JSON list of C-alpha atoms in Angstrom, two decimals:
[
{"chain": "A", "resi": 1, "resn": "UNK", "atom": "CA", "xyz": [0.05, 0.03, -0.04]},
{"chain": "A", "resi": 2, "resn": "UNK", "atom": "CA", "xyz": [1.31, 3.44, -0.90]},
{"chain": "A", "resi": 3, "resn": "UNK", "atom": "CA", "xyz": [1.86, 5.95, 1.77]},
{"chain": "A", "resi": 4, "resn": "UNK", "atom": "CA", "xyz": [-0.91, 8.83, 1.82]},
{"chain": "A", "resi": 5, "resn": "UNK", "atom": "CA", "xyz": [1.69, 11.34, 0.53]},
{"chain": "A", "resi": 6, "resn": "UNK", "atom": "CA", "xyz": [1.59, 9.63, -2.79]},
{"chain": "A", "resi": 7, "resn": "UNK", "atom": "CA", "xyz": [-1.95, 10.88, -3.44]},
{"chain": "A", "resi": 8, "resn": "UNK", "atom": "CA", "xyz": [-0.74, 14.54, -3.84]},
{"chain": "A", "resi": 9, "resn": "UNK", "atom": "CA", "xyz": [2.11, 13.35, -6.15]},
{"chain": "A", "resi": 10, "resn": "UNK", "atom": "CA", "xyz": [-0.33, 11.32, -8.37]},
{"chain": "A", "resi": 11, "resn": "UNK", "atom": "CA", "xyz": [-2.78, 14.20, -8.56]},
{"chain": "A", "resi": 12, "resn": "UNK", "atom": "CA", "xyz": [0.00, 16.43, -9.45]},
{"chain": "A", "resi": 13, "resn": "UNK", "atom": "CA", "xyz": [1.13, 14.22, -12.37]},
{"chain": "A", "resi": 14, "resn": "UNK", "atom": "CA", "xyz": [-2.47, 14.01, -13.44]},
{"chain": "A", "resi": 15, "resn": "UNK", "atom": "CA", "xyz": [-2.51, 17.73, -13.63]},
{"chain": "A", "resi": 16, "resn": "UNK", "atom": "CA", "xyz": [0.68, 18.02, -15.43]},
{"chain": "A", "resi": 17, "resn": "UNK", "atom": "CA", "xyz": [-0.66, 15.71, -18.12]},
{"chain": "A", "resi": 18, "resn": "UNK", "atom": "CA", "xyz": [-2.87, 18.67, -19.19]},
{"chain": "A", "resi": 19, "resn": "UNK", "atom": "CA", "xyz": [0.13, 20.90, -19.97]},
{"chain": "A", "resi": 20, "resn": "UNK", "atom": "CA", "xyz": [3.20, 18.58, -20.57]},
{"chain": "A", "resi": 21, "resn": "UNK", "atom": "CA", "xyz": [3.98, 15.81, -23.23]},
{"chain": "A", "resi": 22, "resn": "UNK", "atom": "CA", "xyz": [3.73, 12.31, -21.92]},
{"chain": "A", "resi": 23, "resn": "UNK", "atom": "CA", "xyz": [7.51, 11.74, -21.96]},
{"chain": "A", "resi": 24, "resn": "UNK", "atom": "CA", "xyz": [7.89, 14.82, -19.65]},
{"chain": "A", "resi": 25, "resn": "UNK", "atom": "CA", "xyz": [5.28, 13.62, -17.24]},
{"chain": "A", "resi": 26, "resn": "UNK", "atom": "CA", "xyz": [6.98, 10.18, -17.19]},
{"chain": "A", "resi": 27, "resn": "UNK", "atom": "CA", "xyz": [10.40, 11.84, -16.37]},
{"chain": "A", "resi": 28, "resn": "UNK", "atom": "CA", "xyz": [8.79, 13.86, -13.54]},
{"chain": "A", "resi": 29, "resn": "UNK", "atom": "CA", "xyz": [7.18, 10.67, -12.16]},
{"chain": "A", "resi": 30, "resn": "UNK", "atom": "CA", "xyz": [10.40, 8.92, -12.29]},
{"chain": "A", "resi": 31, "resn": "UNK", "atom": "CA", "xyz": [12.31, 11.57, -10.38]},
{"chain": "A", "resi": 32, "resn": "UNK", "atom": "CA", "xyz": [9.55, 12.37, -8.01]},
{"chain": "A", "resi": 33, "resn": "UNK", "atom": "CA", "xyz": [9.18, 8.70, -7.23]},
{"chain": "A", "resi": 34, "resn": "UNK", "atom": "CA", "xyz": [12.55, 8.56, -5.57]},
{"chain": "A", "resi": 35, "resn": "UNK", "atom": "CA", "xyz": [11.38, 11.13, -3.10]},
{"chain": "A", "resi": 36, "resn": "UNK", "atom": "CA", "xyz": [8.14, 9.29, -2.55]},
{"chain": "A", "resi": 37, "resn": "UNK", "atom": "CA", "xyz": [10.04, 6.06, -1.94]},
{"chain": "A", "resi": 38, "resn": "UNK", "atom": "CA", "xyz": [12.56, 7.78, 0.50]},
{"chain": "A", "resi": 39, "resn": "UNK", "atom": "CA", "xyz": [10.20, 9.35, 2.86]},
{"chain": "A", "resi": 40, "resn": "UNK", "atom": "CA", "xyz": [8.43, 6.17, 4.28]},
{"chain": "A", "resi": 41, "resn": "UNK", "atom": "CA", "xyz": [11.87, 5.01, 5.12]},
{"chain": "A", "resi": 42, "resn": "UNK", "atom": "CA", "xyz": [12.62, 7.71, 7.64]},
{"chain": "A", "resi": 43, "resn": "UNK", "atom": "CA", "xyz": [8.92, 8.78, 8.59]},
{"chain": "A", "resi": 44, "resn": "UNK", "atom": "CA", "xyz": [6.49, 6.07, 7.71]},
{"chain": "A", "resi": 45, "resn": "UNK", "atom": "CA", "xyz": [3.69, 7.90, 9.52]},
{"chain": "A", "resi": 46, "resn": "UNK", "atom": "CA", "xyz": [4.11, 11.02, 7.47]},
{"chain": "A", "resi": 47, "resn": "UNK", "atom": "CA", "xyz": [0.55, 11.46, 6.07]},
{"chain": "A", "resi": 48, "resn": "UNK", "atom": "CA", "xyz": [0.63, 14.43, 3.82]},
{"chain": "A", "resi": 49, "resn": "UNK", "atom": "CA", "xyz": [2.77, 16.81, 1.79]},
{"chain": "A", "resi": 50, "resn": "UNK", "atom": "CA", "xyz": [1.68, 19.65, 3.89]},
{"chain": "A", "resi": 51, "resn": "UNK", "atom": "CA", "xyz": [3.29, 18.06, 6.71]},
{"chain": "A", "resi": 52, "resn": "UNK", "atom": "CA", "xyz": [6.81, 18.11, 5.28]},
{"chain": "A", "resi": 53, "resn": "UNK", "atom": "CA", "xyz": [9.41, 19.61, 7.23]},
{"chain": "A", "resi": 54, "resn": "UNK", "atom": "CA", "xyz": [12.64, 21.01, 5.88]},
{"chain": "A", "resi": 55, "resn": "UNK", "atom": "CA", "xyz": [14.95, 19.70, 8.68]},
{"chain": "A", "resi": 56, "resn": "UNK", "atom": "CA", "xyz": [13.22, 16.34, 9.16]},
{"chain": "A", "resi": 57, "resn": "UNK", "atom": "CA", "xyz": [12.45, 15.37, 5.62]},
{"chain": "A", "resi": 58, "resn": "UNK", "atom": "CA", "xyz": [14.04, 17.48, 2.97]},
{"chain": "A", "resi": 59, "resn": "UNK", "atom": "CA", "xyz": [17.54, 17.80, 4.26]},
{"chain": "A", "resi": 60, "resn": "UNK", "atom": "CA", "xyz": [17.97, 14.07, 4.83]},
{"chain": "A", "resi": 61, "resn": "UNK", "atom": "CA", "xyz": [16.65, 13.52, 1.31]},
{"chain": "A", "resi": 62, "resn": "UNK", "atom": "CA", "xyz": [19.22, 15.95, -0.16]},
{"chain": "A", "resi": 63, "resn": "UNK", "atom": "CA", "xyz": [22.02, 14.21, 1.84]},
{"chain": "A", "resi": 64, "resn": "UNK", "atom": "CA", "xyz": [20.67, 10.87, 0.83]},
{"chain": "A", "resi": 65, "resn": "UNK", "atom": "CA", "xyz": [21.35, 11.52, -2.79]},
{"chain": "A", "resi": 66, "resn": "UNK", "atom": "CA", "xyz": [25.13, 11.27, -2.31]},
{"chain": "A", "resi": 67, "resn": "UNK", "atom": "CA", "xyz": [24.80, 7.56, -2.00]},
{"chain": "A", "resi": 68, "resn": "UNK", "atom": "CA", "xyz": [21.58, 7.15, -3.98]},
{"chain": "A", "resi": 69, "resn": "UNK", "atom": "CA", "xyz": [21.62, 4.08, -6.45]},
{"chain": "A", "resi": 70, "resn": "UNK", "atom": "CA", "xyz": [20.22, 4.08, -9.84]},
{"chain": "A", "resi": 71, "resn": "UNK", "atom": "CA", "xyz": [17.50, 1.30, -9.91]},
{"chain": "A", "resi": 72, "resn": "UNK", "atom": "CA", "xyz": [18.20, 0.41, -13.55]},
{"chain": "A", "resi": 73, "resn": "UNK", "atom": "CA", "xyz": [21.93, -0.39, -13.30]},
{"chain": "A", "resi": 74, "resn": "UNK", "atom": "CA", "xyz": [22.62, -0.60, -9.56]},
{"chain": "A", "resi": 75, "resn": "UNK", "atom": "CA", "xyz": [25.23, 2.10, -9.73]},
{"chain": "A", "resi": 76, "resn": "UNK", "atom": "CA", "xyz": [25.39, 5.34, -8.08]},
{"chain": "A", "resi": 77, "resn": "UNK", "atom": "CA", "xyz": [23.18, 7.98, -9.63]},
{"chain": "A", "resi": 78, "resn": "UNK", "atom": "CA", "xyz": [25.13, 10.56, -11.81]},
{"chain": "A", "resi": 79, "resn": "UNK", "atom": "CA", "xyz": [26.04, 13.87, -10.69]},
{"chain": "A", "resi": 80, "resn": "UNK", "atom": "CA", "xyz": [23.99, 15.34, -13.26]},
{"chain": "A", "resi": 81, "resn": "UNK", "atom": "CA", "xyz": [20.96, 13.41, -11.87]},
{"chain": "A", "resi": 82, "resn": "UNK", "atom": "CA", "xyz": [21.12, 15.06, -8.48]},
{"chain": "A", "resi": 83, "resn": "UNK", "atom": "CA", "xyz": [20.05, 18.58, -9.51]},
{"chain": "A", "resi": 84, "resn": "UNK", "atom": "CA", "xyz": [17.33, 17.02, -11.90]},
{"chain": "A", "resi": 85, "resn": "UNK", "atom": "CA", "xyz": [15.80, 15.26, -8.89]},
{"chain": "A", "resi": 86, "resn": "UNK", "atom": "CA", "xyz": [15.90, 18.20, -6.75]},
{"chain": "A", "resi": 87, "resn": "UNK", "atom": "CA", "xyz": [14.47, 20.55, -9.47]},
{"chain": "A", "resi": 88, "resn": "UNK", "atom": "CA", "xyz": [11.55, 18.10, -10.02]},
{"chain": "A", "resi": 89, "resn": "UNK", "atom": "CA", "xyz": [10.76, 18.03, -6.22]},
{"chain": "A", "resi": 90, "resn": "UNK", "atom": "CA", "xyz": [11.09, 21.83, -6.04]},
{"chain": "A", "resi": 91, "resn": "UNK", "atom": "CA", "xyz": [8.73, 22.16, -9.08]},
{"chain": "A", "resi": 92, "resn": "UNK", "atom": "CA", "xyz": [6.30, 19.85, -7.44]},
{"chain": "A", "resi": 93, "resn": "UNK", "atom": "CA", "xyz": [6.34, 21.85, -4.28]},
{"chain": "A", "resi": 94, "resn": "UNK", "atom": "CA", "xyz": [6.24, 25.17, -5.87]},
{"chain": "A", "resi": 95, "resn": "UNK", "atom": "CA", "xyz": [3.56, 24.31, -8.17]},
{"chain": "A", "resi": 96, "resn": "UNK", "atom": "CA", "xyz": [1.14, 22.96, -5.69]},
{"chain": "A", "resi": 97, "resn": "UNK", "atom": "CA", "xyz": [1.79, 26.03, -3.44]},
{"chain": "A", "resi": 98, "resn": "UNK", "atom": "CA", "xyz": [1.09, 28.40, -6.34]},
{"chain": "A", "resi": 99, "resn": "UNK", "atom": "CA", "xyz": [-1.97, 26.52, -7.17]},
{"chain": "A", "resi": 100, "resn": "UNK", "atom": "CA", "xyz": [-3.10, 26.97, -3.57]},
{"chain": "A", "resi": 101, "resn": "UNK", "atom": "CA", "xyz": [-3.58, 23.28, -3.05]},
{"chain": "A", "resi": 102, "resn": "UNK", "atom": "CA", "xyz": [-4.30, 22.21, 0.55]},
{"chain": "A", "resi": 103, "resn": "UNK", "atom": "CA", "xyz": [-1.57, 19.75, 0.46]},
{"chain": "A", "resi": 104, "resn": "UNK", "atom": "CA", "xyz": [1.07, 22.31, -0.07]},
{"chain": "A", "resi": 105, "resn": "UNK", "atom": "CA", "xyz": [3.42, 22.83, 2.88]},
{"chain": "A", "resi": 106, "resn": "UNK", "atom": "CA", "xyz": [2.75, 26.06, 4.73]},
{"chain": "A", "resi": 107, "resn": "UNK", "atom": "CA", "xyz": [6.38, 27.18, 4.25]},
{"chain": "A", "resi": 108, "resn": "UNK", "atom": "CA", "xyz": [8.74, 26.88, 1.33]},
{"chain": "A", "resi": 109, "resn": "UNK", "atom": "CA", "xyz": [10.89, 23.81, 2.05]},
{"chain": "A", "resi": 110, "resn": "UNK", "atom": "CA", "xyz": [13.43, 23.95, -0.82]},
{"chain": "A", "resi": 111, "resn": "UNK", "atom": "CA", "xyz": [15.44, 26.93, -2.12]},
{"chain": "A", "resi": 112, "resn": "UNK", "atom": "CA", "xyz": [17.75, 27.45, -5.15]},
{"chain": "A", "resi": 113, "resn": "UNK", "atom": "CA", "xyz": [20.89, 26.76, -3.01]},
{"chain": "A", "resi": 114, "resn": "UNK", "atom": "CA", "xyz": [19.63, 23.27, -2.47]},
{"chain": "A", "resi": 115, "resn": "UNK", "atom": "CA", "xyz": [20.25, 22.43, -6.08]},
{"chain": "A", "resi": 116, "resn": "UNK", "atom": "CA", "xyz": [23.52, 20.49, -6.18]},
{"chain": "A", "resi": 117, "resn": "UNK", "atom": "CA", "xyz": [26.28, 22.10, -8.05]},
{"chain": "A", "resi": 118, "resn": "UNK", "atom": "CA", "xyz": [28.16, 20.20, -10.92]},
{"chain": "A", "resi": 119, "resn": "UNK", "atom": "CA", "xyz": [31.82, 19.88, -9.99]},
{"chain": "A", "resi": 120, "resn": "UNK", "atom": "CA", "xyz": [34.10, 22.23, -11.98]},
{"chain": "A", "resi": 121, "resn": "UNK", "atom": "CA", "xyz": [35.27, 20.82, -15.20]},
{"chain": "A", "resi": 122, "resn": "UNK", "atom": "CA", "xyz": [38.81, 20.97, -16.20]},
{"chain": "A", "resi": 123, "resn": "UNK", "atom": "CA", "xyz": [40.06, 20.88, -19.90]},
{"chain": "A", "resi": 124, "resn": "UNK", "atom": "CA", "xyz": [43.80, 20.45, -19.79]},
{"chain": "A", "resi": 125, "resn": "UNK", "atom": "CA", "xyz": [44.04, 19.82, -23.46]},
{"chain": "A", "resi": 126, "resn": "UNK", "atom": "CA", "xyz": [42.56, 23.24, -24.34]},
{"chain": "A", "resi": 127, "resn": "UNK", "atom": "CA", "xyz": [43.60, 25.12, -21.28]},
{"chain": "A", "resi": 128, "resn": "UNK", "atom": "CA", "xyz": [47.29, 25.92, -21.45]},
{"chain": "A", "resi": 129, "resn": "UNK", "atom": "CA", "xyz": [47.41, 27.48, -18.01]},
{"chain": "A", "resi": 130, "resn": "UNK", "atom": "CA", "xyz": [46.06, 24.31, -16.55]},
{"chain": "A", "resi": 131, "resn": "UNK", "atom": "CA", "xyz": [47.96, 21.70, -18.31]},
{"chain": "A", "resi": 132, "resn": "UNK", "atom": "CA", "xyz": [51.48, 23.43, -18.49]},
{"chain": "A", "resi": 133, "resn": "UNK", "atom": "CA", "xyz": [51.04, 26.17, -15.80]},
{"chain": "A", "resi": 134, "resn": "UNK", "atom": "CA", "xyz": [51.70, 28.67, -18.45]},
{"chain": "A", "resi": 135, "resn": "UNK", "atom": "CA", "xyz": [49.61, 31.80, -18.77]},
{"chain": "A", "resi": 136, "resn": "UNK", "atom": "CA", "xyz": [47.51, 31.94, -21.91]},
{"chain": "A", "resi": 137, "resn": "UNK", "atom": "CA", "xyz": [49.22, 35.20, -22.79]},
{"chain": "A", "resi": 138, "resn": "UNK", "atom": "CA", "xyz": [52.71, 33.63, -22.50]},
{"chain": "A", "resi": 139, "resn": "UNK", "atom": "CA", "xyz": [51.98, 31.55, -25.66]},
{"chain": "A", "resi": 140, "resn": "UNK", "atom": "CA", "xyz": [53.35, 32.94, -28.93]},
{"chain": "A", "resi": 141, "resn": "UNK", "atom": "CA", "xyz": [50.86, 34.89, -30.98]},
{"chain": "A", "resi": 142, "resn": "UNK", "atom": "CA", "xyz": [50.40, 33.57, -34.57]},
{"chain": "A", "resi": 143, "resn": "UNK", "atom": "CA", "xyz": [51.28, 37.15, -35.70]},
{"chain": "A", "resi": 144, "resn": "UNK", "atom": "CA", "xyz": [54.85, 36.84, -34.09]}
]
C-alpha cells in the first residue's frame, strides 16, 4: 500500500498531463518517485505533503542523494541526476503552493541553493594554464 503522501504526487502528475508531453510527465514521475520512496523509510507515519518539514524530511533527502543508487543499473546516480531530482521536487512543491492546493506545505521547504552544483570541469588539452602552468598570454601569438 502506498503512503498517503503519494496521493498528492499522483494528483500532481495528472494535472501535469494537461500541459506537458507524456515523456515529460513520465520523467517527472520517475524523479518524484525517488522522494516518495525515500520518505516512508525515515517517517512512515508522514501522512501528507503539507506536513513536510525541511529539517526532518527535505535535508535528509538531499543528503541521501550522495549515496543514491540508480535502480536500472545498480550504480550510483550521476552527478547530473542529483540536480534533476531536486528540481523536479522543487517544481512539485512550488506548483502545488502556487495552485493553492491544501496539500502544499505552509512554508517553502526547498531553495535554489539546495540544487546540487556540478563539479568544476577542467580541460587540460585546451587550457594551457592548467595543463602546463603557463599563462595563456605567454603563448606565442600567430602574428609573431
